[in-house]
Coordinates of C-alpha atoms and ligand atoms in Angstrom, one line a residue:
M26 CA 0.0 0.0 0.0
I27 CA 1.4 3.4 -0.9
G28 CA -0.2 6.8 -0.8
T29 CA 0.1 10.5 -0.1
G30 CA -3.1 10.8 1.9
R31 CA -5.5 13.7 1.4
S32 CA -4.0 16.9 0.0
D33 CA -6.5 19.1 1.8
V34 CA -5.8 17.7 5.3
Q35 CA -2.6 18.4 7.1
I36 CA -1.7 16.0 10.0
T37 CA 1.4 16.1 12.2
I38 CA 3.0 14.9 15.4
T39 CA 2.4 17.3 18.2
G40 CA 3.7 15.3 21.1
L41 CA 6.3 12.6 21.6
G42 CA 7.4 10.5 24.6
A43 CA 9.4 7.3 25.3
H44 CA 10.2 5.1 28.2
A45 CA 12.5 2.1 28.8
P46 CA 12.8 0.0 31.9
E47 CA 15.6 0.7 34.3
R48 CA 17.4 -2.6 34.4
R49 CA 20.3 -2.8 31.9
L50 CA 21.5 -6.1 30.6
T51 CA 25.0 -5.9 29.2
N52 CA 26.8 -8.2 26.8
D53 CA 29.0 -9.2 29.8
D54 CA 25.8 -10.3 31.6
L55 CA 24.8 -12.3 28.6
E56 CA 28.1 -14.1 28.6
K57 CA 27.1 -15.6 31.9
L58 CA 23.8 -16.9 30.5
V59 CA 24.7 -18.4 27.1
D60 CA 27.8 -19.3 25.1
T61 CA 28.5 -15.8 23.6
S62 CA 30.9 -12.9 23.9
N63 CA 30.9 -9.2 23.9
E64 CA 33.1 -9.2 20.8
W65 CA 30.7 -11.4 18.8
I66 CA 27.7 -9.4 19.7
M67 CA 29.4 -6.0 19.0
E68 CA 30.8 -7.2 15.7
R69 CA 27.5 -8.8 14.4
T70 CA 25.0 -6.4 15.9
G71 CA 26.6 -3.3 17.4
I72 CA 24.5 -3.8 20.5
R73 CA 26.2 -3.0 23.8
E74 CA 23.3 -3.3 26.2
R75 CA 19.5 -3.5 26.3
R76 CA 16.8 -2.7 28.9
I77 CA 14.8 -5.5 30.5
A78 CA 11.4 -5.0 32.2
A79 CA 11.1 -5.9 35.9
E80 CA 8.9 -8.9 36.8
S81 CA 6.2 -6.5 37.9
E82 CA 6.2 -4.5 34.7
A83 CA 3.9 -5.2 31.7
L84 CA 3.7 -3.3 28.4
S85 CA 1.1 -0.8 29.8
D86 CA 3.5 0.1 32.6
L87 CA 6.3 1.0 30.1
A88 CA 3.9 2.7 27.8
L89 CA 2.1 4.9 30.4
P90 CA 5.0 7.3 31.1
A91 CA 5.6 7.6 27.3
C92 CA 2.0 8.5 26.8
E93 CA 2.0 11.0 29.6
T94 CA 5.1 12.7 28.2
A95 CA 3.6 12.8 24.6
L96 CA 0.3 14.3 25.9
A97 CA 2.1 16.9 28.0
Q98 CA 4.2 17.9 25.0
A99 CA 1.1 18.3 23.0
G100 CA -0.6 20.3 25.8
L101 CA -3.4 17.7 26.1
T102 CA -4.8 15.3 28.6
G103 CA -6.2 11.8 28.1
K104 CA -9.7 13.3 27.9
D105 CA -8.7 15.1 24.6
I106 CA -7.8 11.8 22.9
D107 CA -10.5 10.1 20.8
L108 CA -8.3 7.3 19.3
L109 CA -5.7 5.2 21.1
I110 CA -3.8 2.5 19.1
V111 CA -1.2 0.3 20.7
A112 CA 1.1 -1.5 18.3
T113 CA 2.6 -4.5 20.0
V114 CA 3.2 -8.3 19.9
T115 CA 3.5 -8.4 23.7
P116 CA 0.3 -6.8 25.1
D117 CA -0.3 -7.2 28.8
M118 CA -2.7 -10.0 27.9
A119 CA -4.8 -11.1 24.8
F120 CA -7.7 -9.2 26.2
P121 CA -8.6 -6.7 27.4
S122 CA -6.4 -4.9 25.0
T123 CA -3.5 -2.8 26.2
G124 CA -5.1 0.1 24.4
A125 CA -8.2 -0.2 26.6
I126 CA -6.0 -0.6 29.7
L127 CA -4.0 2.5 28.8
A128 CA -7.1 4.5 27.9
D129 CA -8.4 3.8 31.4
K130 CA -5.1 4.8 33.1
L131 CA -4.9 8.0 31.1
G132 CA -8.6 9.0 31.6
A133 CA -9.1 8.8 27.8
V134 CA -12.8 8.0 28.3
D135 CA -13.9 9.2 24.9
A136 CA -11.3 7.2 22.9
A137 CA -11.7 4.1 20.8
A138 CA -8.8 2.0 22.0
Y139 CA -7.3 -1.2 20.7
D140 CA -4.2 -3.1 19.8
L141 CA -2.6 -3.7 16.4
S142 CA -0.3 -6.5 15.5
A143 CA 2.3 -6.1 12.7
G144 CA 5.5 -7.3 14.3
C145 CA 8.2 -4.7 14.7
T146 CA 6.5 -2.7 12.0
G147 CA 3.5 -2.1 14.2
F148 CA 4.2 1.5 15.1
M149 CA 4.4 2.4 11.4
Y150 CA 1.1 0.7 10.6
A151 CA -0.5 2.4 13.6
L152 CA 0.8 5.8 12.5
A153 CA -0.7 5.3 9.1
Q154 CA -4.0 4.1 10.6
G155 CA -4.1 7.1 13.0
Y156 CA -3.5 9.4 10.0
G157 CA -6.2 7.7 8.0
M158 CA -8.8 8.0 10.8
I159 CA -8.1 11.7 11.3
A160 CA -8.0 12.4 7.6
G161 CA -11.3 10.5 7.2
G162 CA -12.9 12.6 9.9
L163 CA -13.4 9.7 12.3
A164 CA -11.0 11.1 14.9
Q165 CA -9.6 14.4 16.0
R166 CA -6.6 13.6 18.2
A167 CA -4.9 10.2 18.2
L168 CA -2.4 8.7 20.6
I169 CA -0.3 6.2 18.8
V170 CA 1.8 3.9 21.0
G171 CA 4.5 1.4 20.0
G172 CA 6.0 -0.9 22.5
D173 CA 7.1 -4.4 23.4
V174 CA 8.3 -6.5 26.3
L175 CA 10.0 -9.0 24.1
S176 CA 12.1 -10.3 27.1
R177 CA 8.9 -12.2 28.1
I178 CA 8.8 -14.3 24.8
L179 CA 12.5 -14.8 24.2
D180 CA 14.1 -18.2 24.6
W181 CA 16.7 -17.3 27.3
T182 CA 18.8 -20.3 26.2
D183 CA 19.0 -19.4 22.5
R184 CA 22.1 -17.2 21.9
S185 CA 21.1 -16.4 18.3
T186 CA 18.0 -14.4 19.4
L187 CA 18.6 -13.5 23.1
V188 CA 21.3 -11.0 22.4
L189 CA 19.3 -9.0 19.9
F190 CA 16.2 -7.8 21.7
G191 CA 15.2 -5.4 24.6
D192 CA 12.1 -3.8 26.1
G193 CA 10.8 -0.3 25.6
A194 CA 7.8 1.9 24.5
G195 CA 7.1 5.2 22.8
A196 CA 4.1 7.3 21.9
V197 CA 3.1 10.2 19.7
V198 CA 0.1 12.4 19.5
L199 CA -1.3 13.0 16.0
E200 CA -3.5 16.0 15.2
Q201 CA -4.4 18.3 12.3
S202 CA -2.2 21.2 11.9
D203 CA -1.7 24.5 9.9
E204 CA 1.5 23.2 8.4
P205 CA 2.1 20.1 6.3
G206 CA 3.3 17.1 8.5
F207 CA 3.0 13.7 6.9
F208 CA 3.5 13.5 3.1
A209 CA 3.3 9.8 2.3
F210 CA 3.2 6.3 3.7
E211 CA 4.3 3.0 2.2
L212 CA 3.2 -0.3 4.0
G213 CA 3.6 -3.9 2.9
A214 CA 3.5 -7.5 4.0
D215 CA 4.9 -10.7 2.6
G216 CA 3.3 -13.6 4.5
S217 CA 5.4 -16.1 2.6
G218 CA 8.3 -15.1 4.7
G219 CA 6.4 -15.4 8.0
E220 CA 8.2 -18.6 9.0
H221 CA 11.5 -16.7 9.3
L222 CA 10.4 -14.9 12.4
W223 CA 7.6 -16.4 14.4
L224 CA 6.0 -17.3 17.7
P225 CA 4.3 -20.7 17.2
G226 CA 1.8 -21.7 19.8
S227 CA 0.9 -18.2 20.7
G228 CA -2.6 -18.3 19.1
S229 CA -5.3 -20.7 17.9
R230 CA -3.1 -22.8 15.7
L231 CA -2.0 -25.9 17.6
F232 CA 1.6 -27.1 17.1
D233 CA 3.0 -30.3 18.4
D234 CA 6.3 -28.8 19.7
A235 CA 5.3 -25.1 20.3
D236 CA 7.0 -23.5 23.3
K237 CA 5.8 -20.0 22.7
R238 CA 9.2 -18.5 22.3
V239 CA 10.6 -16.4 19.5
K240 CA 12.1 -18.4 16.6
M241 CA 14.1 -16.7 13.9
N242 CA 16.1 -17.5 10.8
G243 CA 18.6 -14.7 11.3
R244 CA 20.2 -14.9 7.8
E245 CA 16.8 -14.8 6.0
V246 CA 15.7 -11.9 8.2
F247 CA 19.0 -10.1 7.6
K248 CA 18.5 -10.4 3.8
F249 CA 15.0 -9.2 4.0
A250 CA 15.8 -6.3 6.3
T251 CA 18.7 -4.9 4.2
R252 CA 16.6 -5.2 1.0
I253 CA 13.3 -3.7 2.4
L254 CA 14.8 -0.8 4.2
V255 CA 16.2 0.5 0.9
Q256 CA 13.2 -0.4 -1.2
S257 CA 10.5 1.0 1.1
A258 CA 12.5 4.3 1.7
Q259 CA 12.9 4.8 -2.1
A260 CA 9.2 4.0 -2.7
V261 CA 7.9 6.5 -0.2
L262 CA 10.3 9.2 -1.3
E263 CA 9.4 8.8 -4.9
R264 CA 5.7 8.9 -4.1
A265 CA 6.1 12.1 -2.2
G266 CA 8.3 13.7 -4.9
S267 CA 11.3 14.0 -2.6
T268 CA 14.8 12.7 -2.8
L269 CA 17.3 11.3 -0.3
D270 CA 19.2 14.6 -0.4
D271 CA 16.1 16.3 1.0
V272 CA 16.0 14.0 4.1
D273 CA 17.4 15.6 7.2
V274 CA 16.7 12.8 9.8
Y275 CA 16.6 9.1 8.9
V276 CA 15.0 6.9 11.5
P277 CA 15.3 3.2 10.5
H278 CA 14.0 0.3 12.6
Q279 CA 16.7 -0.3 15.3
A280 CA 17.3 -4.0 14.7
N281 CA 21.1 -4.1 14.3
V282 CA 23.8 -1.6 13.4
R283 CA 25.0 -3.8 10.6
I284 CA 21.6 -3.8 9.0
I285 CA 21.3 0.0 9.4
D286 CA 24.8 0.6 8.0
H287 CA 24.0 -1.5 5.0
A288 CA 20.8 0.4 4.2
T289 CA 22.4 3.7 4.9
K290 CA 25.3 3.1 2.5
K291 CA 23.0 1.7 -0.2
L292 CA 20.7 4.7 0.1
G293 CA 23.6 7.1 0.3
I294 CA 22.5 9.0 3.4
P295 CA 25.3 10.6 5.3
S296 CA 25.8 8.9 8.7
E297 CA 25.2 12.1 10.7
R298 CA 21.6 12.1 9.5
V299 CA 20.9 8.6 10.7
V300 CA 19.5 8.1 14.2
I301 CA 21.0 5.0 16.0
N302 CA 20.3 4.0 19.5
V303 CA 20.1 0.2 19.1
D304 CA 23.6 0.0 20.7
R305 CA 21.9 1.0 24.1
Y306 CA 18.4 -0.5 23.7
G307 CA 18.7 -3.5 21.4
N308 CA 15.8 -4.2 19.2
T309 CA 12.6 -3.0 21.0
S310 CA 10.3 -4.1 18.2
S311 CA 7.4 -1.6 18.0
G312 CA 9.1 0.6 20.6
S313 CA 12.1 1.1 18.3
I314 CA 11.1 4.0 16.1
P315 CA 9.4 6.2 18.7
L316 CA 12.3 5.6 21.1
A317 CA 14.7 6.7 18.4
L318 CA 12.5 9.7 17.5
A319 CA 12.5 10.7 21.2
E320 CA 16.3 10.5 21.4
A321 CA 16.6 12.7 18.3
Q322 CA 14.3 15.2 19.8
A323 CA 16.1 15.2 23.1
D324 CA 19.5 15.8 21.4
G325 CA 18.2 18.6 19.2
R326 CA 18.2 16.8 15.8
L327 CA 14.4 16.9 15.4
Q328 CA 13.8 20.6 14.8
P329 CA 10.8 22.2 13.1
G330 CA 11.2 22.1 9.3
K331 CA 13.4 19.0 9.3
L332 CA 12.3 16.3 6.8
V333 CA 12.1 13.0 8.6
L334 CA 12.1 9.5 6.9
M335 CA 11.1 6.5 9.1
T336 CA 11.1 2.9 8.0
G337 CA 10.1 -0.1 10.1
M338 CA 10.3 -3.8 9.3
G339 CA 9.7 -7.0 11.1
A340 CA 7.7 -10.2 11.6
G341 CA 5.0 -10.9 9.0
L342 CA 7.2 -10.2 7.2
T343 CA 6.0 -6.6 7.2
W344 CA 7.4 -3.2 6.5
G345 CA 6.3 0.4 6.6
S346 CA 7.8 3.9 5.8
A347 CA 6.6 7.4 6.4
L348 CA 7.9 10.8 5.2
M349 CA 7.0 13.9 7.2
R350 CA 8.1 17.4 7.9
W351 CA 8.7 17.8 11.7
T352 CA 6.6 20.7 13.0
K353 CA 6.9 20.5 16.8
D354 CA 9.0 23.0 18.5
V355 CA 10.0 22.1 22.0
P356 CA 11.5 24.9 24.1
Ligands
ACO298 N1 27.2 -15.5 20.2 C1 28.2 -16.3 19.6 N2 27.9 -17.0 18.5 C2 26.7 -16.9 17.9 C3 25.7 -16.2 18.5 C4 26.0 -15.4 19.7 N3 25.1 -14.7 20.3 N4 24.6 -16.3 17.8 C5 24.9 -17.1 16.7 N5 26.2 -17.5 16.9 C6 27.0 -18.4 16.0 C7 26.1 -19.3 15.2 O1 25.7 -20.5 15.9 C8 27.0 -19.7 14.0 O2 27.9 -20.7 14.5 P1 28.3 -21.9 13.5 O3 28.9 -21.2 12.3 O4 29.2 -22.7 14.3 O5 27.0 -22.5 13.1 C9 27.8 -18.4 13.8 O6 27.6 -17.6 15.0 C10 27.3 -17.6 12.6 O7 25.9 -17.5 12.7 P2 25.1 -16.7 11.7 O8 23.7 -16.8 12.0 O9 25.6 -17.0 10.3 O10 25.6 -15.2 12.0 P3 25.3 -13.9 11.3 O11 26.5 -13.2 10.8 O12 24.2 -14.1 10.3 O13 24.7 -13.0 12.5 C11 22.5 -12.3 13.3 C12 23.5 -13.5 13.2 C13 23.2 -11.2 14.1 C14 21.3 -12.9 14.1 C15 22.2 -11.8 11.9 O14 21.8 -12.9 11.1 C16 21.1 -10.8 11.9 O15 21.3 -9.7 12.4 N6 19.9 -11.1 11.4 C17 18.8 -10.2 11.5 C18 18.1 -10.4 12.8 C19 17.2 -9.3 13.2 O16 17.5 -8.2 13.2 N7 16.0 -9.7 13.5 C20 15.0 -8.8 13.9 C21 14.6 -7.9 12.8 S1 12.9 -7.9 12.5 C22 12.3 -7.4 13.9 O17 12.7 -6.4 14.4 C23 11.4 -8.3 14.6

């Protein structure tokens, strides 16, 4: 799916927040759990440490502070929100949705609230859906949340997946604005590659040997990731009539520094325009892009007028890009 949305409606991000749990798990810590080394993890992934939720923390606990920060930045309260979407593959539970739980905690009593599942691409899908709901006149102010507690579904004896992932969440407020915000989205899915990254036994399909822990064919996912980051970025830019030279801030899914470097070189984006925080958070799935956006805002890279390109990709296999002009000025 690719589109530029409605030319007569301008929608942008007016608030942004992120939150990661306190506990840091370093590569040295992992060396004590599985047969791995700091050198191997650094060389193959660029990840130094990741954050792991406490036993008492579920996704809604990580997402709540992120939502509160995003609402405060937008100058809103929960009562102002009429749409709340949580992109995740690790909700607090299958039902009630984490969207409904968060809406209650935030006092978003007028909001339609639900969860959306698109693997690590979930945040990009949810952004596009929020955009569409506002553009279609169904919603005025949307809170779009992306987050995961992947530590709960990892196989803590599998070194090939354990070292890659971490926990975290982020949120943005979407609203109509006087200036142009989002220009185009490109979203896609290729279910034929689903078996390369999956969680058998987590739903209604019965498996003989399912143990409800993440399984991944790393080489296939690597090939997919490096190809799709480039293709999707080029597609959304072309659709919006922009070029890579126009892009000021590039926020790719934070899966692995090698994957990001590969895409960045192929696209020809100078490294100073690329946001990378996977070294400190690992792959936080749906939390990845909003966490990276929040970091870029905190360090001053996300300034009003900057053209921002975001691309997510993950289980499904799925992918999604968006191109927008950043409009929010934070004093
Ligand atoms: N420590 C030490 N050795 C390891 C580890 C580890 N943590 N993990 C695997 N190895 C070993 C393997 O067993 C293998 O050993 P062998 O040759 O004796 O069989 C060797 O290292 C090489 O394994 P490869 O899988 O070929 O290593 P590769 O260079 O492909 O790197 C990696 C593996 C990092 C997983 C890479 O394939 C990758 O990054 N894939 C993409 C993964 C990803 O990003 N997934 C998520 C994206 S989508 C989403 O976000 C949900």
